Amino acid sequence: MRDSFISMDIFTNPKKERVRITNAWEQFITGEDLDSTVRNLTYQSWERSLKHGINPLHGMAPVILPKDKIQSTYPNNHIFEKILPELKNVAIDAGHLIVFCNNNGEIVYLDGDSALKRKAEKMNFIVGASWSESHIGTNAIGTALATGMPMQVFAGEHFCQPVHNWVCSAAPIRDPATKEILGAIDLTGAWNMVHPHSLSTVVSITQYIEGMLQKELDVERFILLEQYSNNSIKNKNSILAVIDRGNQVIKATPLFYENGWIGKNNHLIDLDNLTFTLGENARWESEKRDGKWKFELNPYFYQGKHIGAIVNAIPPSSQVPKVNSTKHTFSSLIGESTKFKSFIKEARTLAGLDLPLLIEGESGTGKELLAQSIHSASQRSSGPFIAINCGAIPKDLADSELFGYEGGAFTGATKGGHSGKFQQAEGGTIFLDEIGEMSLNLQTTLLRVLEEGELVRIGGKHPIKLNIRVIAATNRDLKKATENGEFRLDLYYRLNILHLKVPSLHERSGDIPLLLDHLLKKVCRDLGRPPLTVDKKALEMIESYEWPGNVRELRNLAYKMAAKVQGNVITSMDLPEDLIVYFSRKQFGYPAPIVSNQENQSLHPTFHPHEITESAFNTSSLKDQEIQTILTVLNELNGNVSEAAKKLGIHRSTIYRKLGRNLTSNDNKYI
């Protein structure tokens, strides 16, 4: 049956058809002319299989997907889980195996008849195996994904001979928003169970799944429409459009339509011509009839899921620099560890909520960078971002600096008055860094401003309404500070409506190589020097360190290495001494030294190796601990300096220099 998705109709004899197709397959793989016809879809797939270099006699599906990745491979698992019971019943009733695979052709779910499953295992038809055309040649899963169409493959139509005893029917699942293929549903059984209704069943299942996805998309579009309304109310002069994940315009300011910026397919024309993902912040310029317009795209996340974006258009006449505008977005945040990715997912969700947010985290974790990213991803991204270090404002100027003053309010006041930081943040975000250092008197004023949503300037009589979002940050335990009377409890609860705890670098140690590589590239560009890489030993030492200064301390290391290292590779001998000692003590099971950033501590070694005891390691001097580590390793290696240097990852001359007068030519214990 030519040009058909099914292998045969109900009137065709499966036994005779199997023989005919097998003969055609043999002629194809031996290069002979075919005596009988095969479907065009099958023949084209055979040709693709040849180009992929598949062995038709010994082809075996490779197992690619690790077990721990299976659940995360499909973006709509919650929908798939709802229909699992129905899928299992379909398979058992039909005497088949039911399979779901992702868009790479990797099987993520398989169920059905137990005896049939055992037979299928012999050809690696198992969870985790890839059945894409590029790995196993013509088969219903791989061919349906390759063509984007439903497909039934019978017996010898499979490109690989080990699969000739099977028949399979598969249909792709498409995302209704992006039209991209998400995966496929497949029914597989013995060749003599072939029936055209198998493909109809699979198509019905995929249509049901796509229907559920469409309902979710409808909800997402409703949420985006609400965001459009909210933004329009808060920024009445804004020119904006809101789009779904597939670049479909949900609603836009009439100017978008009048200027022809929206195409016939209801897409923003610029986005179809530019290359970036809709899930990241983006800015671009476009020459229009009345000059150069600027556009800002801010992705919108709902419950951790990217559902669309808001696009702001800035006309040529109003392109003035923003006050203290942001430099960073979520794409600036580097990390792939599970803890970090979970944290970023939560932060993206909170970015879409226009409520006060408290960020807690150790010094150096990048709290302001995070605050900027949240602002850039929020509905206030087109407004200003004003950052204030609450611990750096002089107490006598704090009120006027934050809340402003009227002209003549005090001696030396500017004639026309002064807008404070809160007014400067109108329509945008104010970031109160080190909020825990704010004086109690100023906390009282701040609480009143937040509660009332308005302020009165110094010397002023009339309240000024505010439309801002407040993000505060601290490296202190504010809850404990309230218990000690150092921070107002009512202000703490007012700021802590939403909360984020930034993970320390130690908690996300798996990200250190990625961060260090990023920092080294940036630093080397800044200093105009050739790129640097880190050898295995040095990287192992860097990863073992506690990093009390977090990313800031890692950045400082990158600068030190870029300034110090002459070649192109950072070795263990190039690293700072305190880091080397830390690694050595940790590696050899001694208590790790107290991490300190203090340098040039005094060195007074007055002991010999045989005098070392466990209590000696309790000294607070980092350099003393360094000496103790070296001497201990020397003891273990019977005084062999060369071997000790290798074990510690330093040069032997470094050992002589560090031990100084403890190593003399008369002391033949050291060689």
XYZ file of C-alpha atoms in Angstrom:
671
model
C 0.000 0.000 0.000
C 1.875 3.102 -1.277
C 2.180 6.418 0.597
C 0.206 5.209 3.573
C 0.950 5.465 7.273
C -0.232 1.877 7.906
C 1.680 -1.154 6.672
C -1.354 -3.062 5.334
C -5.144 -3.117 5.405
C -7.326 -5.791 7.018
C -7.661 -7.676 3.732
C -3.932 -8.323 3.324
C -2.499 -11.682 4.467
C 0.186 -10.904 7.109
C 2.214 -14.082 6.344
C 2.422 -13.370 2.608
C 3.106 -9.680 3.216
C 5.892 -10.552 5.626
C 7.606 -12.727 3.002
C 7.191 -10.065 0.316
C 8.561 -7.258 2.483
C 11.490 -9.381 3.678
C 12.462 -10.132 0.064
C 12.330 -6.437 -0.764
C 14.470 -5.631 2.296
C 17.102 -8.200 1.270
C 17.251 -6.749 -2.238
C 17.639 -3.218 -0.824
C 20.517 -3.984 1.545
C 22.364 -5.971 -1.151
C 21.978 -3.149 -3.629
C 19.670 -4.967 -6.039
C 16.662 -3.507 -7.802
C 13.446 -4.176 -5.908
C 11.085 -6.738 -7.485
C 8.139 -5.466 -5.444
C 7.151 -2.079 -4.171
C 7.462 -0.749 -0.645
C 5.840 2.354 0.762
C 7.603 5.626 -0.009
C 7.860 6.428 3.708
C 9.560 3.082 4.320
C 11.931 3.391 1.348
C 12.949 6.938 2.332
C 13.597 5.779 5.900
C 15.758 2.880 4.618
C 17.837 5.384 2.678
C 18.253 7.585 5.763
C 19.280 4.503 7.757
C 22.036 3.763 5.232
C 23.313 7.334 5.542
C 23.374 6.942 9.341
C 25.688 3.931 8.899
C 23.359 1.477 10.653
C 24.340 -2.198 10.371
C 21.138 -3.910 9.122
C 22.235 -7.357 10.296
C 23.456 -6.631 13.795
C 21.797 -3.339 14.764
C 21.126 -2.971 18.496
C 19.476 0.023 20.183
C 21.971 1.689 22.545
C 21.038 2.412 26.157
C 21.674 6.146 26.508
C 19.400 7.608 29.160
C 20.568 7.059 32.795
C 17.871 6.013 35.266
C 18.223 9.212 37.295
C 17.482 11.314 34.185
C 14.389 9.469 33.006
C 11.818 11.386 35.059
C 13.211 14.797 34.094
C 13.446 14.144 30.370
C 9.845 15.050 29.563
C 8.597 18.586 30.414
C 4.968 17.541 30.963
C 5.356 14.529 33.249
C 2.303 15.567 35.270
C 0.075 15.051 32.211
C 1.741 11.811 31.239
C 1.292 10.430 34.762
C -2.466 11.063 34.572
C -2.901 8.747 31.597
C -0.510 5.967 32.680
C -3.282 3.645 33.944
C -5.169 4.051 30.666
C -2.047 3.373 28.625
C -1.343 0.172 30.528
C -4.888 -1.092 29.963
C -4.663 -0.331 26.244
C -1.453 -2.358 25.935
C -2.713 -5.393 27.840
C -6.060 -5.441 26.007
C -4.317 -5.273 22.632
C -1.613 -7.820 23.503
C 1.075 -5.193 22.924
C 3.655 -3.132 24.779
C 2.849 0.537 25.276
C 5.798 2.911 25.057
C 6.385 6.592 25.598
C 9.621 8.163 24.401
C 11.025 11.705 24.489
C 11.855 13.769 21.421
C 15.260 12.081 21.133
C 13.623 8.664 20.738
C 14.737 7.520 24.203
C 12.204 5.291 25.947
C 11.071 6.767 29.268
C 8.097 4.462 29.930
C 7.298 0.895 28.872
C 4.568 -1.471 30.090
C 2.353 -4.300 28.906
C 2.449 -8.075 28.651
C 5.247 -9.516 30.839
C 6.202 -12.318 28.430
C 6.361 -9.850 25.571
C 8.567 -7.534 27.644
C 11.111 -10.315 28.205
C 11.284 -10.983 24.455
C 11.655 -7.280 23.732
C 14.590 -7.000 26.139
C 16.669 -9.173 23.778
C 16.738 -6.319 21.243
C 17.213 -3.617 23.929
C 13.612 -2.479 23.729
C 13.843 -1.221 27.297
C 13.579 2.019 29.274
C 16.595 4.235 28.603
C 17.317 2.831 25.116
C 17.291 5.118 22.082
C 15.097 4.051 19.161
C 15.817 7.043 16.960
C 16.508 6.364 13.265
C 20.089 7.499 13.749
C 20.690 4.637 16.219
C 18.521 1.720 15.066
C 17.282 2.630 11.582
C 13.678 2.341 10.387
C 11.193 1.721 13.222
C 7.888 3.326 14.131
C 9.278 5.469 16.968
C 12.313 6.766 15.099
C 10.521 7.279 11.792
C 7.544 9.047 13.384
C 9.956 11.446 15.101
C 12.003 11.914 11.925
C 8.994 12.709 9.734
C 6.670 14.252 12.299
C 3.886 11.909 11.107
C 2.213 8.753 12.477
C 3.833 5.544 11.260
C 3.244 1.788 11.419
C 6.256 -0.418 10.641
C 5.718 -4.125 9.984
C 8.220 -6.996 10.126
C 10.836 -6.609 7.360
C 10.111 -2.909 7.019
C 12.344 -2.476 10.080
C 15.838 -1.689 8.835
C 17.562 -3.979 11.348
C 16.996 -7.723 11.008
C 16.744 -8.425 14.794
C 13.479 -6.403 14.767
C 11.830 -8.261 11.869
C 9.629 -10.319 14.204
C 7.813 -7.228 15.449
C 5.220 -4.691 14.376
C 5.035 -1.212 15.895
C 2.771 1.822 15.525
C 3.809 5.283 16.734
C 2.571 8.874 16.571
C 4.370 12.073 17.628
C 3.122 14.444 20.347
C 3.389 18.168 19.559
C 3.464 21.142 21.895
C 0.410 23.229 20.887
C 2.326 26.443 21.672
C 5.651 25.880 19.884
C 4.526 23.097 17.487
C 7.723 21.270 18.462
C 7.671 17.479 18.893
C 7.799 16.547 22.584
C 7.923 12.776 22.141
C 5.906 9.856 20.785
C 3.492 7.116 21.884
C 4.118 3.623 20.477
C 2.345 0.245 20.497
C 4.639 -2.713 19.833
C 3.738 -6.385 19.428
C 4.601 -9.613 17.622
C 4.370 -9.364 13.809
C 1.322 -11.641 13.633
C -0.623 -9.156 15.817
C -0.547 -6.528 13.072
C -3.762 -4.501 12.703
C -4.409 -1.056 11.186
C -6.434 -0.089 14.267
C -3.214 -0.118 16.326
C -2.085 3.089 14.648
C -5.549 4.628 15.094
C -5.345 3.847 18.820
C -1.949 5.519 19.124
C -3.104 8.599 17.221
C -6.133 8.867 19.529
C -3.882 8.756 22.607
C -1.581 11.475 21.271
C -4.569 13.653 20.378
C -5.885 13.231 23.919
C -2.509 14.286 25.361
C -2.297 17.265 23.016
C -5.804 18.240 24.103
C -4.687 18.313 27.732
C -1.646 20.371 26.751
C -3.921 22.804 24.924
C -6.023 23.274 28.078
C -2.845 24.106 30.015
C -1.833 26.535 27.283
C -5.232 28.248 27.560
C -4.637 28.749 31.297
C -1.133 30.101 30.616
C -2.527 32.585 28.085
C -5.136 33.750 30.599
C -2.380 34.402 33.181
C -0.361 36.311 30.566
C -3.418 38.395 29.714
C -3.714 39.324 33.412
C -0.063 40.409 33.399
C -0.714 42.605 30.396
C -3.595 44.276 32.225
C -1.549 44.788 35.404
C 1.385 46.275 33.513
C -0.879 48.562 31.509
C -2.481 49.916 34.691
C 0.843 50.499 36.471
C 2.597 51.979 33.422
C -0.118 53.752 31.446
C 2.274 55.116 28.825
C 3.986 51.791 28.175
C 4.005 50.226 24.715
C 4.003 46.497 25.241
C 2.997 43.106 23.932
C 2.551 39.833 25.776
C 3.359 36.576 23.969
C 3.096 32.887 24.811
C 5.902 30.310 24.605
C 5.355 29.952 20.864
C 5.660 33.693 20.114
C 1.895 33.990 19.627
C 0.767 37.502 20.575
C -1.901 37.296 23.292
C -2.459 41.044 23.476
C -0.529 44.149 22.488
C -0.727 47.923 22.532
C -2.495 49.025 19.321
C 0.768 50.626 18.141
C 2.233 47.152 17.592
C -0.505 46.424 15.039
C -0.544 49.914 13.506
C 3.203 49.797 12.837
C 3.016 46.322 11.308
C 5.236 44.712 13.970
C 2.920 41.698 14.206
C 2.865 39.342 11.210
C 0.012 37.426 9.585
C 0.869 34.399 11.704
C 0.244 36.568 14.805
C 3.957 36.458 15.674
C 6.161 39.420 16.541
C 8.116 39.837 13.307
C 11.328 40.802 15.110
C 11.314 37.600 17.169
C 10.957 35.433 14.089
C 14.035 37.133 12.630
C 16.218 37.146 15.758
C 17.981 34.136 17.267
C 17.515 33.764 21.027
C 15.319 31.693 23.283
C 12.140 33.211 24.671
C 13.079 31.902 28.132
C 15.899 34.441 28.590
C 15.964 38.213 28.948
C 16.838 39.945 25.699
C 17.285 43.469 24.346
C 17.574 44.569 20.741
C 17.262 47.601 18.499
C 15.252 47.812 15.296
C 15.176 50.548 12.672
C 11.548 51.550 12.095
C 9.901 54.247 9.963
C 10.275 56.926 12.656
C 13.732 56.003 13.887
C 15.526 53.392 15.969
C 13.291 51.675 18.521
C 14.562 49.623 21.439
C 12.820 46.474 22.618
C 13.131 44.571 25.893
C 11.889 41.001 26.281
C 11.348 39.692 29.801
C 10.323 36.039 30.174
C 7.416 35.332 32.485
C 7.479 32.324 34.796
C 4.503 30.876 36.628
C 5.061 28.261 39.353
C 8.602 27.766 38.082
C 7.546 27.168 34.471
C 8.247 29.509 31.581
C 4.878 30.355 30.042
C 5.605 33.398 27.898
C 7.148 36.862 27.841
C 6.401 40.573 28.032
C 7.951 42.783 25.351
C 8.369 46.514 26.004
C 8.899 48.905 23.096
C 10.816 52.128 23.766
C 10.378 54.830 21.112
C 13.345 56.895 19.851
C 12.100 60.056 21.560
C 12.173 58.547 25.057
C 15.416 56.597 24.946
C 17.150 58.168 27.914
C 19.418 56.152 30.189
C 17.624 54.566 33.107
C 18.589 55.648 36.606
C 20.929 52.999 37.937
C 19.609 50.436 35.411
C 20.474 46.769 35.795
C 23.371 45.002 34.126
C 22.424 41.458 35.093
C 19.684 38.967 34.259
C 19.150 35.317 35.195
C 21.374 34.377 32.257
C 24.228 36.045 34.196
C 23.919 33.464 36.983
C 26.312 30.562 36.417
C 25.659 27.073 37.812
C 24.405 23.599 36.980
C 24.268 21.940 40.405
C 20.901 20.549 41.516
C 20.707 22.916 44.501
C 21.506 25.975 42.395
C 19.083 25.108 39.578
C 16.303 24.534 42.136
C 17.117 27.903 43.716
C 17.014 29.722 40.353
C 13.698 28.054 39.512
C 12.232 29.416 42.767
C 13.738 32.863 42.156
C 12.231 33.043 38.659
C 8.826 32.255 40.139
C 9.131 34.966 42.807
C 10.272 37.485 40.168
C 6.756 37.468 38.752
C 5.136 38.303 42.104
C 5.000 42.035 42.819
C 5.558 41.685 46.573
C 8.359 42.582 49.021
C 11.218 40.067 48.976
C 13.915 39.354 51.546
C 17.155 37.770 50.288
C 19.416 36.159 52.886
C 22.845 34.743 52.189
C 26.486 34.799 53.189
C 28.727 37.631 52.087
C 29.954 37.198 48.517
C 27.108 34.994 47.274
C 25.865 37.613 44.790
C 22.740 38.967 46.436
C 22.679 42.197 44.422
C 23.277 40.298 41.181
C 20.282 38.137 42.095
C 18.172 41.204 42.927
C 19.011 42.738 39.533
C 18.077 39.471 37.805
C 14.730 39.392 39.614
C 14.037 43.007 38.632
C 14.979 42.290 34.990
C 12.557 39.339 34.911
C 9.724 41.204 36.640
C 6.885 43.293 35.285
C 8.842 46.346 36.486
C 11.859 45.673 34.276
C 11.282 48.800 32.191
C 11.421 50.899 35.387
C 14.512 51.941 37.374
C 16.515 49.735 39.732
C 17.885 51.722 42.681
C 20.410 50.021 44.977
C 21.238 51.318 48.457
C 23.812 50.012 50.927
C 22.037 50.639 54.210
C 25.256 50.215 56.177
C 27.098 52.908 54.203
C 24.629 55.822 54.554
C 25.689 58.371 57.225
C 23.061 58.361 59.980
C 22.520 62.120 59.873
C 21.820 62.017 56.121
C 19.840 58.779 55.968
C 16.320 60.289 56.060
C 17.011 62.892 53.376
C 18.966 60.416 51.213
C 16.182 57.829 51.239
C 13.032 59.910 51.392
C 14.085 63.332 50.051
C 13.465 66.875 51.263
C 11.734 70.087 50.229
C 13.631 73.220 49.275
C 14.679 75.221 52.344
C 13.988 72.314 54.699
C 17.361 72.858 56.361
C 20.536 74.873 55.966
C 22.345 73.870 52.789
C 19.289 72.221 51.246
C 19.002 72.428 47.467
C 16.661 75.260 46.444
C 14.259 73.055 44.498
C 14.358 70.206 46.982
C 15.639 66.688 46.399
C 13.983 63.411 45.408
C 15.115 60.597 47.658
C 16.033 57.094 46.535
C 12.479 55.842 47.053
C 11.063 58.446 44.673
C 13.832 57.756 42.156
C 12.713 54.121 42.126
C 9.145 55.049 41.116
C 7.711 52.406 38.782
C 10.653 50.108 39.434
C 12.535 48.355 42.230
C 14.433 49.644 45.251
C 17.109 47.288 46.583
C 17.968 47.731 50.271
C 21.274 45.916 50.684
C 22.617 45.145 54.178
C 19.190 45.966 55.619
C 20.328 44.515 58.941
C 22.708 47.482 59.407
C 19.915 50.079 59.251
C 19.453 52.096 62.453
C 16.326 51.501 64.553
C 15.124 55.084 64.021
C 15.343 54.712 60.254
C 13.646 51.304 60.487
C 10.639 53.021 62.056
C 10.382 55.500 59.170
C 10.857 52.740 56.599
C 8.081 50.649 58.158
C 5.669 53.559 57.959
C 6.516 54.146 54.273
C 6.011 50.473 53.433
C 2.758 50.222 55.368
C 1.237 53.391 53.886
C 2.710 53.121 50.378
C 3.602 56.798 50.534
C 6.183 59.149 52.014
C 6.482 62.718 53.193
C 9.708 64.542 52.371
C 11.620 66.331 55.104
C 10.023 69.735 55.377
C 7.090 68.611 53.270
C 3.405 68.636 54.148
C 1.761 66.417 51.580
C 2.256 62.638 51.213
C 3.656 61.345 47.920
C 2.244 58.069 46.633
C 4.776 55.386 45.760
C 4.619 52.607 43.168
C 7.722 50.512 43.838
C 8.786 46.992 44.722
C 11.095 46.524 47.703
C 13.826 43.882 47.710
C 15.973 43.720 50.840
C 19.118 41.670 51.453
C 21.263 40.759 54.424
C 24.041 38.422 55.496
C 22.797 38.538 59.086
C 20.263 36.325 60.811
C 17.479 38.914 60.978
C 15.207 36.677 63.027
C 17.881 36.450 65.704
C 18.476 40.199 65.412
C 14.799 40.804 66.246
C 15.150 38.627 69.347
C 18.153 40.709 70.425
C 16.261 43.965 69.886
C 18.541 44.985 66.997
C 15.869 44.833 64.307
C 12.171 45.628 64.423
C 10.036 42.487 64.355
C 7.172 44.230 62.538
C 9.560 45.459 59.810
C 11.025 41.962 59.507
C 7.577 40.506 58.774
C 6.799 43.375 56.378
C 9.950 42.672 54.338
C 9.800 38.877 54.627
C 6.575 38.304 52.676
C 8.635 36.460 50.049
C 11.957 34.904 51.002
C 15.040 33.512 49.249
C 18.123 31.955 50.835
C 21.094 32.122 48.476
C 23.132 28.889 48.683
C 26.781 29.334 49.628
C 29.501 28.276 47.213
C 30.368 25.423 49.570
C 26.801 24.084 49.208
C 27.115 24.086 45.411
C 30.723 22.886 45.102
C 29.917 21.110 41.847
C 29.574 24.557 40.233
C 33.114 25.655 41.144
C 34.813 24.449 37.894
C 32.129 26.149 35.793
C 32.324 29.400 37.768
C 36.120 29.440 37.800
C 36.277 28.912 34.040
C 33.805 31.778 33.520
C 35.716 34.090 35.891
C 39.125 33.276 34.400
C 37.891 34.026 30.880
C 36.476 37.370 32.013
C 39.556 38.316 34.049
C 41.957 37.391 31.248
C 39.948 39.544 28.833
C 39.997 42.440 31.317
C 43.771 42.170 31.789
C 44.453 41.580 28.106
C 46.350 38.361 28.693
C 46.102 34.883 27.071
C 43.413 32.522 28.473
C 44.179 30.311 31.467
C 43.204 26.731 32.191
C 43.491 24.779 35.461
C 45.207 21.405 35.712
C 43.525 18.451 37.412
C 45.476 18.625 40.681
C 44.955 22.354 41.135
C 41.243 22.032 40.399
C 40.937 19.229 42.947
C 42.501 21.484 45.573
C 40.262 24.423 44.641
C 37.126 22.265 44.845
C 38.086 20.948 48.291
C 38.334 24.435 49.803
C 35.492 25.828 51.952
C 35.353 29.263 50.210
C 34.099 31.361 53.145
C 34.127 34.416 50.859
C 31.982 32.552 48.315
C 31.972 33.681 44.666
C 33.663 36.982 45.564
C 36.626 35.082 47.003
C 36.739 32.785 43.948
C 36.761 35.867 41.714
C 39.701 37.269 43.693
C 41.569 34.005 43.156
C 40.955 34.332 39.412
C 42.497 37.822 39.428
C 45.493 36.637 41.455
C 46.124 33.739 39.100
C 45.757 35.909 35.999
C 48.299 38.375 37.394
C 50.737 35.772 38.728
C 50.829 32.807 36.338
C 53.238 33.258 33.440
C 52.151 30.302 31.297
C 48.701 29.213 30.188
C 48.052 26.530 32.847
C 47.435 27.037 36.573
C 49.163 24.261 38.529
C 48.960 23.366 42.198
C 52.244 25.209 42.815
C 50.637 28.468 41.623
C 47.854 28.401 44.221
C 47.980 30.495 47.428
C 49.769 28.816 50.337
C 46.740 28.816 52.657
C 44.734 26.882 50.062
C 47.569 24.348 49.615
C 47.800 23.785 53.374
C 44.029 23.433 53.681
C 43.972 20.769 50.970
C 46.968 18.899 52.397
C 45.532 18.659 55.902
C 42.117 17.593 54.591
C 43.680 15.010 52.266
C 45.749 13.396 54.990
C 42.992 13.315 57.587
C 44.155 16.128 59.870
C 41.715 18.695 61.240
C 41.277 21.341 58.564
C 42.811 24.703 59.479
C 40.568 27.570 60.428
C 39.938 29.367 57.164
C 41.118 32.960 57.368
C 41.753 35.732 54.897
C 44.486 37.238 57.088
C 47.921 37.300 55.523
C 51.491 37.773 56.699
C 50.932 36.046 60.039
C 54.129 35.605 62.085
C 56.020 32.348 61.699
C 57.917 30.987 64.696
C 58.652 27.274 64.133
C 60.371 26.009 67.285
C 59.595 22.289 67.134
C 60.979 19.217 65.384
C 59.086 16.365 63.664
C 59.422 13.941 66.561
C 57.746 16.478 68.846
C 54.520 16.711 66.794
C 51.383 15.569 68.586
C 47.730 15.725 67.641
C 47.206 18.653 69.983
C 49.771 20.645 68.043
C 47.288 20.979 65.216
C 44.964 23.059 67.358
C 47.125 26.177 66.922
C 45.342 29.186 65.485
C 48.289 30.199 63.284
C 47.610 29.165 59.699
C 51.326 29.148 58.841
C 52.136 27.081 61.934
C 49.543 24.561 60.767
C 51.182 24.602 57.355
C 54.553 23.758 58.916
C 52.968 20.986 60.969
C 51.395 19.430 57.879
C 54.708 19.409 55.985
C 56.587 17.922 58.936
C 53.947 15.228 59.440
C 54.147 14.174 55.781
C 57.958 14.139 56.052
C 57.671 11.839 59.075
C 55.377 9.496 57.146
C 57.874 9.342 54.273
C 60.954 8.930 56.493
C 62.207 12.418 55.717
C 62.197 12.083 51.909
C 61.693 15.700 50.789
C 61.143 14.833 47.114
C 58.356 12.359 47.908
C 56.796 14.765 50.419
C 56.778 17.513 47.799
C 54.983 15.198 45.345
C 52.408 14.182 47.937
C 51.728 17.796 48.936
C 51.657 19.034 45.338
C 54.426 21.625 45.893
C 58.066 22.008 44.850
C 60.798 20.627 47.128
C 62.387 24.092 47.312
C 59.110 25.323 48.832
C 59.515 22.802 51.659
C 63.060 24.010 52.410
C 61.935 27.636 52.311
C 58.913 27.095 54.569
C 60.744 25.015 57.185
C 63.729 27.420 57.228
C 66.068 26.659 60.120
C 64.197 23.467 60.949
C 65.951 21.938 57.927
C 69.738 22.138 58.127
C 72.530 20.312 56.389
C 73.380 18.674 59.709
C 69.945 17.111 59.963
C 70.462 14.029 57.773
C 66.931 12.864 58.484
C 65.742 14.923 55.471
C 66.901 13.835 52.029
